[in-house]
PDB file of C-alpha atoms in Angstrom:
ATOM      1  CA  VAL O 213       0.000   0.000   0.000  1.00  0.00           C
ATOM      2  CA  VAL O 214       1.440   3.357  -1.007  1.00  0.00           C
ATOM      3  CA  ASP O 215      -0.295   6.515   0.184  1.00  0.00           C
ATOM      4  CA  LEU O 216       0.550   9.487  -2.022  1.00  0.00           C
ATOM      5  CA  LYS O 217       1.064  12.787  -0.233  1.00  0.00           C
ATOM      6  CA  TRP O 218       1.802  16.159  -1.804  1.00  0.00           C
ATOM      7  CA  ARG O 219       4.345  17.165   0.835  1.00  0.00           C
ATOM      8  CA  GLY O 220       5.300  16.621   4.460  1.00  0.00           C
ATOM      9  CA  THR O 221       8.299  14.307   4.528  1.00  0.00           C
ATOM     10  CA  SER O 222       9.115  15.121   8.164  1.00  0.00           C
ATOM     11  CA  VAL O 223       5.468  14.943   9.276  1.00  0.00           C
ATOM     12  CA  PHE O 224       4.927  11.489   7.762  1.00  0.00           C
ATOM     13  CA  THR O 225       8.318  10.267   8.952  1.00  0.00           C
ATOM     14  CA  ASP O 226       7.274  11.214  12.489  1.00  0.00           C
ATOM     15  CA  LEU O 227       3.913   9.475  12.079  1.00  0.00           C
ATOM     16  CA  MET O 228       5.645   6.247  11.073  1.00  0.00           C
ATOM     17  CA  ARG O 229       8.325   6.523  13.744  1.00  0.00           C
ATOM     18  CA  ASN O 230       5.725   7.048  16.473  1.00  0.00           C
ATOM     19  CA  GLY O 231       3.283   4.391  15.241  1.00  0.00           C
ATOM     20  CA  ARG O 232       0.628   6.956  14.360  1.00  0.00           C
ATOM     21  CA  ASP O 233       0.246   6.222  10.643  1.00  0.00           C
ATOM     22  CA  ILE O 234      -3.331   5.157  11.259  1.00  0.00           C
ATOM     23  CA  GLN O 235      -4.483   5.403   7.658  1.00  0.00           C
ATOM     24  CA  LEU O 236      -1.781   2.984   6.485  1.00  0.00           C
ATOM     25  CA  ALA O 237      -2.581   0.550   9.296  1.00  0.00           C
ATOM     26  CA  LEU O 238      -6.246   0.572   8.284  1.00  0.00           C
ATOM     27  CA  TYR O 239      -5.371  -0.110   4.637  1.00  0.00           C
ATOM     28  CA  ALA O 240      -3.088  -2.971   5.680  1.00  0.00           C
ATOM     29  CA  ASP O 241      -5.792  -4.455   7.888  1.00  0.00           C
ATOM     30  CA  LEU O 242      -8.342  -4.329   5.055  1.00  0.00           C
ATOM     31  CA  LEU O 243      -5.976  -6.231   2.770  1.00  0.00           C
ATOM     32  CA  ARG O 244      -5.159  -8.753   5.492  1.00  0.00           C
ATOM     33  CA  ARG O 245      -8.878  -9.417   5.952  1.00  0.00           C
ATOM     34  CA  GLN O 246      -9.043 -10.235   2.236  1.00  0.00           C
ATOM     35  CA  GLY O 247      -6.348 -12.888   2.644  1.00  0.00           C
ATOM     36  CA  SER O 248      -3.038 -11.075   2.190  1.00  0.00           C
ATOM     37  CA  ASP O 249      -0.493 -12.527   4.590  1.00  0.00           C
ATOM     38  CA  ARG O 250       1.909  -9.584   4.892  1.00  0.00           C
ATOM     39  CA  VAL O 251       1.064  -6.093   3.774  1.00  0.00           C
ATOM     40  CA  HIS O 252       3.791  -3.507   3.313  1.00  0.00           C
ATOM     41  CA  THR O 253       2.955   0.164   3.605  1.00  0.00           C
ATOM     42  CA  ALA O 254       4.657   3.388   2.595  1.00  0.00           C
ATOM     43  CA  TYR O 255       4.104   7.045   1.979  1.00  0.00           C
ATOM     44  CA  TYR O 256       5.305   8.565  -1.279  1.00  0.00           C
ATOM     45  CA  ILE O 257       5.956  12.291  -0.900  1.00  0.00           C
ATOM     46  CA  LEU O 258       5.382  13.766  -4.355  1.00  0.00           C
ATOM     47  CA  ARG O 259       7.100  17.124  -3.832  1.00  0.00           C
ATOM     48  CA  ASP O 260      10.311  15.521  -2.567  1.00  0.00           C
ATOM     49  CA  GLY O 261      10.202  12.314  -4.626  1.00  0.00           C
ATOM     50  CA  VAL O 262      10.704  10.274  -1.443  1.00  0.00           C
ATOM     51  CA  MET O 263       9.277   6.878  -0.527  1.00  0.00           C
ATOM     52  CA  LEU O 264       8.991   6.426   3.256  1.00  0.00           C
ATOM     53  CA  SER O 265       8.695   2.924   4.665  1.00  0.00           C
ATOM     54  CA  ARG O 266       9.631   0.959   7.781  1.00  0.00           C
ATOM     55  CA  ASN O 267      11.876  -1.312   5.720  1.00  0.00           C
ATOM     56  CA  GLU O 268      12.932  -2.063   2.145  1.00  0.00           C
ATOM     57  CA  LEU O 269      11.250  -5.472   1.874  1.00  0.00           C
ATOM     58  CA  ALA O 270       8.713  -4.250  -0.691  1.00  0.00           C
ATOM     59  CA  PHE O 271      10.087  -0.817  -1.562  1.00  0.00           C
ATOM     60  CA  GLU O 272      13.729  -1.105  -2.539  1.00  0.00           C
ATOM     61  CA  GLY O 273      15.544   2.202  -2.125  1.00  0.00           C
ATOM     62  CA  ALA O 274      12.892   3.632   0.193  1.00  0.00           C
ATOM     63  CA  ARG O 275      13.947   5.949   2.982  1.00  0.00           C
ATOM     64  CA  THR O 276      13.430   3.736   5.995  1.00  0.00           C
ATOM     65  CA  VAL O 277      12.039   4.914   9.298  1.00  0.00           C
ATOM     66  CA  ASP O 278      13.656   3.115  12.206  1.00  0.00           C
ATOM     67  CA  VAL O 279      11.223   1.552  14.646  1.00  0.00           C
ATOM     68  CA  PRO O 280      12.014  -0.966  17.385  1.00  0.00           C
ATOM     69  CA  ASP O 281       9.488  -3.599  16.261  1.00  0.00           C
ATOM     70  CA  ASP O 282       8.820  -5.525  13.071  1.00  0.00           C
ATOM     71  CA  TYR O 283       6.372  -3.757  10.759  1.00  0.00           C
ATOM     72  CA  VAL O 284       3.752  -6.504  11.285  1.00  0.00           C
ATOM     73  CA  VAL O 285       3.924  -5.996  15.059  1.00  0.00           C
ATOM     74  CA  VAL O 286       3.598  -2.223  14.615  1.00  0.00           C
ATOM     75  CA  GLN O 287       0.550  -2.597  12.344  1.00  0.00           C
ATOM     76  CA  GLN O 288      -1.145  -5.109  14.657  1.00  0.00           C
ATOM     77  CA  ASP O 289      -0.491  -2.959  17.726  1.00  0.00           C
ATOM     78  CA  MET O 290      -1.894   0.073  15.947  1.00  0.00           C
ATOM     79  CA  MET O 291      -5.043  -1.830  14.898  1.00  0.00           C
ATOM     80  CA  ARG O 292      -5.559  -3.022  18.461  1.00  0.00           C
ATOM     81  CA  LYS O 293      -5.349   0.598  19.664  1.00  0.00           C
ATOM     82  CA  ILE O 294      -7.594   1.857  16.848  1.00  0.00           C
ATOM     83  CA  LEU O 295     -10.320  -0.647  17.772  1.00  0.00           C
ATOM     84  CA  ALA O 296     -10.018   0.013  21.511  1.00  0.00           C
ATOM     85  CA  THR O 297     -10.180   3.767  20.924  1.00  0.00           C
ATOM     86  CA  PHE O 298     -13.146   3.361  18.584  1.00  0.00           C
ATOM     87  CA  ARG O 299     -15.067   1.316  21.166  1.00  0.00           C
ATOM     88  CA  TRP O 300     -14.272   3.847  23.905  1.00  0.00           C
ATOM     89  CA  ARG O 301     -15.327   6.807  21.753  1.00  0.00           C
ATOM     90  CA  GLN O 302     -18.481   4.964  20.674  1.00  0.00           C
ATOM     91  CA  GLU O 303     -19.407   4.456  24.334  1.00  0.00           C
ATOM     92  CA  GLN O 304     -18.877   8.174  24.935  1.00  0.00           C
ATOM     93  CA  LEU O 305     -21.100   9.128  22.011  1.00  0.00           C
ATOM     94  CA  LEU O 306     -23.839   6.736  23.114  1.00  0.00           C
ATOM     95  CA  ALA O 307     -23.690   8.415  26.537  1.00  0.00           C
ATOM     96  CA  GLY O 308     -23.988  11.853  24.892  1.00  0.00           C
ATOM     97  CA  VAL O 309     -20.388  12.862  25.601  1.00  0.00           C
ATOM     98  CA  VAL O 310     -18.418  14.789  22.980  1.00  0.00           C
ATOM     99  CA  GLU O 311     -14.801  15.659  23.727  1.00  0.00           C
ATOM    100  CA  VAL O 312     -13.335  18.935  22.553  1.00  0.00           C
ATOM    101  CA  ARG O 313      -9.578  18.520  22.991  1.00  0.00           C
ATOM    102  CA  CYS O 314      -7.363  21.569  22.651  1.00  0.00           C
ATOM    103  CA  GLU O 315      -4.723  23.353  24.715  1.00  0.00           C
ATOM    104  CA  GLU O 316      -7.386  24.941  26.906  1.00  0.00           C
ATOM    105  CA  THR O 317      -9.136  21.649  27.750  1.00  0.00           C
ATOM    106  CA  SER O 318      -6.288  19.117  27.741  1.00  0.00           C
ATOM    107  CA  GLY O 319      -5.451  19.504  31.449  1.00  0.00           C
ATOM    108  CA  TRP O 320      -9.051  18.987  32.484  1.00  0.00           C
ATOM    109  CA  LEU O 321      -9.385  15.984  30.141  1.00  0.00           C
ATOM    110  CA  GLU O 322      -6.190  14.390  31.452  1.00  0.00           C
ATOM    111  CA  GLU O 323      -7.585  14.663  34.977  1.00  0.00           C
ATOM    112  CA  GLU O 324     -10.933  13.270  33.808  1.00  0.00           C
ATOM    113  CA  TYR O 325      -9.235  10.297  32.111  1.00  0.00           C
ATOM    114  CA  ARG O 326      -6.617   9.552  34.786  1.00  0.00           C
ATOM    115  CA  ASP O 327      -8.031   6.042  35.380  1.00  0.00           C
ATOM    116  CA  LEU O 328      -8.112   5.076  31.704  1.00  0.00           C
ATOM    117  CA  PRO O 329      -5.558   2.570  30.382  1.00  0.00           C
ATOM    118  CA  LEU O 330      -4.028   5.212  28.089  1.00  0.00           C
ATOM    119  CA  ASP O 331      -1.299   2.906  26.789  1.00  0.00           C
ATOM    120  CA  GLU O 332      -4.054   0.749  25.229  1.00  0.00           C
ATOM    121  CA  LEU O 333      -5.585   3.665  23.287  1.00  0.00           C
ATOM    122  CA  LEU O 334      -4.370   5.874  20.485  1.00  0.00           C
ATOM    123  CA  GLU O 335      -2.286   8.752  21.790  1.00  0.00           C
ATOM    124  CA  MET O 336      -4.352  11.783  22.649  1.00  0.00           C
ATOM    125  CA  ARG O 337      -2.713  15.015  21.673  1.00  0.00           C
ATOM    126  CA  ASP O 338      -2.614  18.121  23.812  1.00  0.00           C
ATOM    127  CA  GLU O 339      -2.096  20.778  21.200  1.00  0.00           C
ATOM    128  CA  THR O 340      -4.904  22.559  19.419  1.00  0.00           C
ATOM    129  CA  SER O 341      -5.596  21.391  15.890  1.00  0.00           C
ATOM    130  CA  ARG O 342      -5.048  24.039  13.217  1.00  0.00           C
ATOM    131  CA  PHE O 343      -8.509  23.245  11.809  1.00  0.00           C
ATOM    132  CA  ASP O 344     -10.649  22.939  14.927  1.00  0.00           C
ATOM    133  CA  ASP O 345     -14.285  23.815  14.278  1.00  0.00           C
ATOM    134  CA  TYR O 346     -15.391  22.380  17.617  1.00  0.00           C
ATOM    135  CA  LYS O 347     -13.738  25.097  19.685  1.00  0.00           C
ATOM    136  CA  SER O 348     -16.770  27.226  18.870  1.00  0.00           C
ATOM    137  CA  LEU O 349     -18.894  24.678  20.775  1.00  0.00           C
ATOM    138  CA  ILE O 350     -17.160  25.551  24.026  1.00  0.00           C
ATOM    139  CA  GLY O 351     -16.963  29.286  23.427  1.00  0.00           C
ATOM    140  CA  LEU O 352     -13.276  29.647  22.506  1.00  0.00           C
ATOM    141  CA  ILE O 353     -14.103  31.052  19.072  1.00  0.00           C
ATOM    142  CA  ARG O 354     -16.779  33.657  18.548  1.00  0.00           C
TER     143      ARG O 354
END
């Protein structure tokens, strides 16, 4: 699976290094469910002409991103976290809870979630998204 991106070599390198390339993990899982044994994933950064991958097994000459685990382990771990996070968020929605995470609310949310097994969920970020429409819901944008 190769995901084409216009730019962002350092951004997508960081995503792979930190096991946050969720889109690639989802693509790999879909192919595995159709019977593919091992699915290799990469980003191709069009502007820089760079292929980013965790290894060169399927993409010879790719710029590799060092990670401590085998790519299969990384993908499986990410899928486990994706599903656990999905179930948790689904429970919140069914209970009528909508989280608005940004710099102003992250401290309160961390306190609220202190008993959660955070290492089993996708990493929650503390910084405000550049494109955050939901801040208007809590009165931070007027």
